[in-house]
Amino acid sequence: MTGTITHDPPPAAGGRQSGPLIVTEDTELLDDLLRLCAAAGATPEVHHSVPAVPAMPEASSAAVQGGGWEAAPLVLVGDDAARRVRGAVRRRGVVLVSRDQDDSGVWRRAVEIGAEHVLMLPDGEQWLVDRIADVAEGVGRPALTVGVIGGRGGAGTSTLACALAVTSAREGLRSLLVDADPLGGGLDVLLGGETAEGLRWPAFAASRGRVGGGALEESLPELHSLRVLSWDRGDCVAVPPQAVRAVLAAARRRGGTVVVDLPRRVDDGVAEILAQLDVGLLVVPAELRAVAAAGRVAAAVGMVLNDLRVAVRGPYTSGLDDREVARLLGLPLAGEVPVEPGLLRATESRRPPGATVRGPLARFCREFWERALAETGGGA
């Protein structure tokens, strides 16, 4: 059982990350917390005994008021130590840890020490491992995550997804491109890197719980200054939803941008991805049959994703333009995806979509990222 009061740990001083601070004299609780830190790959600082803290902060014990208490990115206070740290300087990232499910007084003690979270063991172990791992990994702002899905088959979804990722990487952002369509032929092929070394989706099929963001990034092929998670040429065409959830969560923790090329069906794995997207782009050719098909896709995707926008691709059928397509679908307009002459020849020559800096497709992608990053305050 866990209960949230507020959230978000403070950044470590100078941008350097360290393990959590543990404050407890309960040896059994300490053993549990040390075990969870080890599982998260973090080395904690431990105070077995904390002196009583005077009411005035300036007179407080150096053991609590000094660098250990104030600089630690996360503080785990055993319920036995709550009264002894009551006078400590208030700070973010304090978790009060207890085992007594029936003790209602734990909430009062949490308020008294300024704890942001009350955690009960053993029920809250996985949450705490994830939180400690975030601290050890130095997690900051999550990646701006964009999914691209076709309103109908052949809408140009993969081309736009690749162009968005290539443009993001060229702008200096940490960029990861995820191929979520096992029947799409492989985005690594579209990027000219089908033989590049690195792991593909089947290698993550057994993933459970938490996947390390840094380890994931380093394991993937690097193509055109971005990392790519695609499919191999084997028989595996599905990854369990829990593995999809863990892998995408790891990708987002690294910051920058994540672009996902989505299939048109919404199964359990795709639903896991949709739940983590910030923005969805529905690519719709400007023709009536495509608009009709896109309406059904939008209805399914909209059940999970709140921010779905339409990107219209020409040429236009008589009587349709980009605004009319958006109106018919009842979606906000992300813009018109331009037709780029010579794109097929460029792909055949191993140049990825969006690689032509002055081309219309790269310009569309650059303007999209500028707007999206401004809306979210991202870009770190």
CSV table of N, CA, C and O in Angstrom, one decimal, residues 145-148 158 161-162 165 175-181 187-188 191 201 216 220 226-231 244 247-248 251-252 257-263 273 277:
chain,number,residue,atom,x,y,z
A,145,THR,N,7.1,12.2,-25.9
A,145,THR,CA,6.9,10.9,-26.6
A,145,THR,C,5.7,11.1,-27.6
A,145,THR,O,4.6,11.4,-27.2
A,146,VAL,N,6.0,10.8,-28.8
A,146,VAL,CA,5.0,11.1,-29.9
A,146,VAL,C,4.8,9.8,-30.7
A,146,VAL,O,5.7,9.1,-31.1
A,147,GLY,N,3.5,9.4,-30.8
A,147,GLY,CA,3.1,8.3,-31.6
A,147,GLY,C,2.6,8.7,-32.9
A,147,GLY,O,1.9,9.7,-33.1
A,148,VAL,N,2.9,7.9,-34.0
A,148,VAL,CA,2.4,8.2,-35.3
A,148,VAL,C,1.7,7.0,-35.8
A,148,VAL,O,2.2,5.9,-35.8
A,158,SER,N,5.3,5.4,-41.4
A,158,SER,CA,6.7,5.1,-41.1
A,158,SER,C,7.7,6.2,-41.6
A,158,SER,O,8.6,6.5,-41.0
A,161,ALA,N,7.4,9.0,-39.1
A,161,ALA,CA,8.0,8.7,-37.9
A,161,ALA,C,9.5,8.8,-38.0
A,161,ALA,O,10.2,9.4,-37.1
A,162,CYS,N,10.1,8.2,-39.0
A,162,CYS,CA,11.5,8.3,-39.2
A,162,CYS,C,12.0,9.7,-39.4
A,162,CYS,O,13.0,10.2,-38.8
A,165,ALA,N,12.1,11.5,-36.1
A,165,ALA,CA,13.2,11.1,-35.2
A,165,ALA,C,14.6,11.6,-35.8
A,165,ALA,O,15.4,12.1,-35.0
A,175,SER,N,17.4,11.1,-29.0
A,175,SER,CA,16.3,10.7,-29.8
A,175,SER,C,16.3,9.2,-29.9
A,175,SER,O,17.3,8.5,-30.2
A,176,LEU,N,15.1,8.6,-29.8
A,176,LEU,CA,14.9,7.2,-29.9
A,176,LEU,C,13.7,6.9,-30.7
A,176,LEU,O,12.6,7.5,-30.5
A,177,LEU,N,13.8,6.1,-31.7
A,177,LEU,CA,12.7,5.7,-32.6
A,177,LEU,C,12.3,4.3,-32.3
A,177,LEU,O,13.1,3.4,-32.3
A,178,VAL,N,11.0,4.1,-32.1
A,178,VAL,CA,10.5,2.8,-31.7
A,178,VAL,C,9.6,2.3,-32.8
A,178,VAL,O,8.6,2.9,-33.2
A,179,ASP,N,9.8,1.1,-33.3
A,179,ASP,CA,9.0,0.4,-34.3
A,179,ASP,C,8.0,-0.5,-33.6
A,179,ASP,O,8.4,-1.6,-33.1
A,180,ALA,N,6.8,-0.1,-33.5
A,180,ALA,CA,5.8,-0.9,-32.8
A,180,ALA,C,4.9,-1.7,-33.7
A,180,ALA,O,3.9,-2.3,-33.3
A,181,ASP,N,5.3,-1.8,-35.0
A,181,ASP,CA,4.5,-2.5,-36.0
A,181,ASP,C,5.4,-3.7,-36.4
A,181,ASP,O,6.2,-3.6,-37.3
A,187,LEU,N,11.8,-0.6,-39.3
A,187,LEU,CA,12.3,0.8,-39.5
A,187,LEU,C,13.8,0.8,-39.7
A,187,LEU,O,14.3,1.8,-40.3
A,188,ASP,N,14.5,-0.2,-39.1
A,188,ASP,CA,15.9,-0.2,-39.4
A,188,ASP,C,16.2,-0.3,-40.9
A,188,ASP,O,17.2,0.2,-41.4
A,191,LEU,N,15.8,3.0,-42.5
A,191,LEU,CA,16.9,3.8,-42.2
A,191,LEU,C,18.3,3.3,-42.7
A,191,LEU,O,19.3,3.9,-42.5
A,201,TRP,N,13.4,-6.0,-30.8
A,201,TRP,CA,12.3,-6.3,-29.9
A,201,TRP,C,12.3,-7.7,-29.3
A,201,TRP,O,12.1,-7.8,-28.1
A,216,LEU,N,19.2,0.2,-21.9
A,216,LEU,CA,18.4,0.0,-23.1
A,216,LEU,C,19.0,0.8,-24.2
A,216,LEU,O,19.2,0.3,-25.3
A,220,LEU,N,20.9,-0.6,-28.1
A,220,LEU,CA,20.1,-0.5,-29.4
A,220,LEU,C,21.1,0.0,-30.5
A,220,LEU,O,22.0,0.6,-30.3
A,226,LEU,N,20.7,8.6,-33.9
A,226,LEU,CA,19.6,8.3,-33.0
A,226,LEU,C,19.6,6.8,-32.7
A,226,LEU,O,20.2,6.0,-33.5
A,227,ARG,N,18.9,6.4,-31.7
A,227,ARG,CA,18.8,4.9,-31.3
A,227,ARG,C,17.5,4.4,-31.9
A,227,ARG,O,16.5,5.1,-31.9
A,228,VAL,N,17.5,3.1,-32.4
A,228,VAL,CA,16.4,2.6,-33.0
A,228,VAL,C,16.0,1.2,-32.4
A,228,VAL,O,16.9,0.3,-32.3
A,229,LEU,N,14.8,1.0,-32.0
A,229,LEU,CA,14.3,-0.3,-31.5
A,229,LEU,C,13.3,-0.8,-32.6
A,229,LEU,O,12.2,-0.3,-32.7
A,230,SER,N,13.8,-1.8,-33.3
A,230,SER,CA,13.0,-2.3,-34.4
A,230,SER,C,12.8,-3.8,-34.2
A,230,SER,O,13.1,-4.4,-33.2
A,231,TRP,N,12.3,-4.5,-35.3
A,231,TRP,CA,12.1,-5.9,-35.3
A,231,TRP,C,13.2,-6.6,-36.1
A,231,TRP,O,13.8,-6.0,-37.0
A,244,VAL,N,6.4,-4.5,-23.2
A,244,VAL,CA,6.2,-3.2,-23.9
A,244,VAL,C,6.2,-2.0,-23.0
A,244,VAL,O,6.9,-1.0,-23.2
A,247,VAL,N,9.8,-1.4,-21.4
A,247,VAL,CA,10.7,-0.9,-22.4
A,247,VAL,C,10.4,0.6,-22.7
A,247,VAL,O,11.4,1.4,-22.7
A,248,LEU,N,9.2,0.9,-23.0
A,248,LEU,CA,8.9,2.3,-23.3
A,248,LEU,C,9.1,3.2,-22.1
A,248,LEU,O,9.6,4.3,-22.3
A,251,ALA,N,12.7,3.9,-22.0
A,251,ALA,CA,13.1,4.9,-23.1
A,251,ALA,C,12.7,6.3,-22.7
A,251,ALA,O,13.5,7.2,-23.0
A,252,ARG,N,11.6,6.5,-22.1
A,252,ARG,CA,11.1,7.8,-21.8
A,252,ARG,C,11.9,8.5,-20.6
A,252,ARG,O,12.1,9.7,-20.6
A,257,THR,N,13.5,13.0,-26.9
A,257,THR,CA,12.3,12.6,-27.6
A,257,THR,C,12.2,11.2,-27.9
A,257,THR,O,13.3,10.5,-28.1
A,258,VAL,N,11.0,10.6,-27.9
A,258,VAL,CA,10.8,9.2,-28.3
A,258,VAL,C,9.7,9.3,-29.4
A,258,VAL,O,8.6,9.9,-29.2
A,259,VAL,N,9.9,8.7,-30.5
A,259,VAL,CA,8.9,8.6,-31.6
A,259,VAL,C,8.6,7.1,-31.8
A,259,VAL,O,9.5,6.3,-31.9
A,260,VAL,N,7.3,6.9,-31.8
A,260,VAL,CA,6.8,5.5,-32.0
A,260,VAL,C,6.0,5.4,-33.2
A,260,VAL,O,5.0,6.1,-33.5
A,261,ASP,N,6.4,4.4,-34.1
A,261,ASP,CA,5.6,4.1,-35.3
A,261,ASP,C,4.6,3.0,-34.9
A,261,ASP,O,5.0,1.9,-34.6
A,262,LEU,N,3.3,3.4,-34.9
A,262,LEU,CA,2.3,2.5,-34.4
A,262,LEU,C,1.5,1.8,-35.5
A,262,LEU,O,1.3,2.3,-36.6
A,263,PRO,N,1.1,0.5,-35.3
A,263,PRO,CA,0.2,-0.1,-36.2
A,263,PRO,C,-1.2,0.4,-36.1
A,263,PRO,O,-1.5,1.1,-35.1
A,273,ILE,N,1.5,1.4,-25.1
A,273,ILE,CA,2.2,2.5,-25.6
A,273,ILE,C,1.4,3.8,-25.6
A,273,ILE,O,1.8,4.8,-25.2
A,277,LEU,N,2.0,7.9,-24.3
A,277,LEU,CA,2.3,9.0,-25.3
A,277,LEU,C,1.9,10.3,-24.7
A,277,LEU,O,0.9,10.5,-24.0
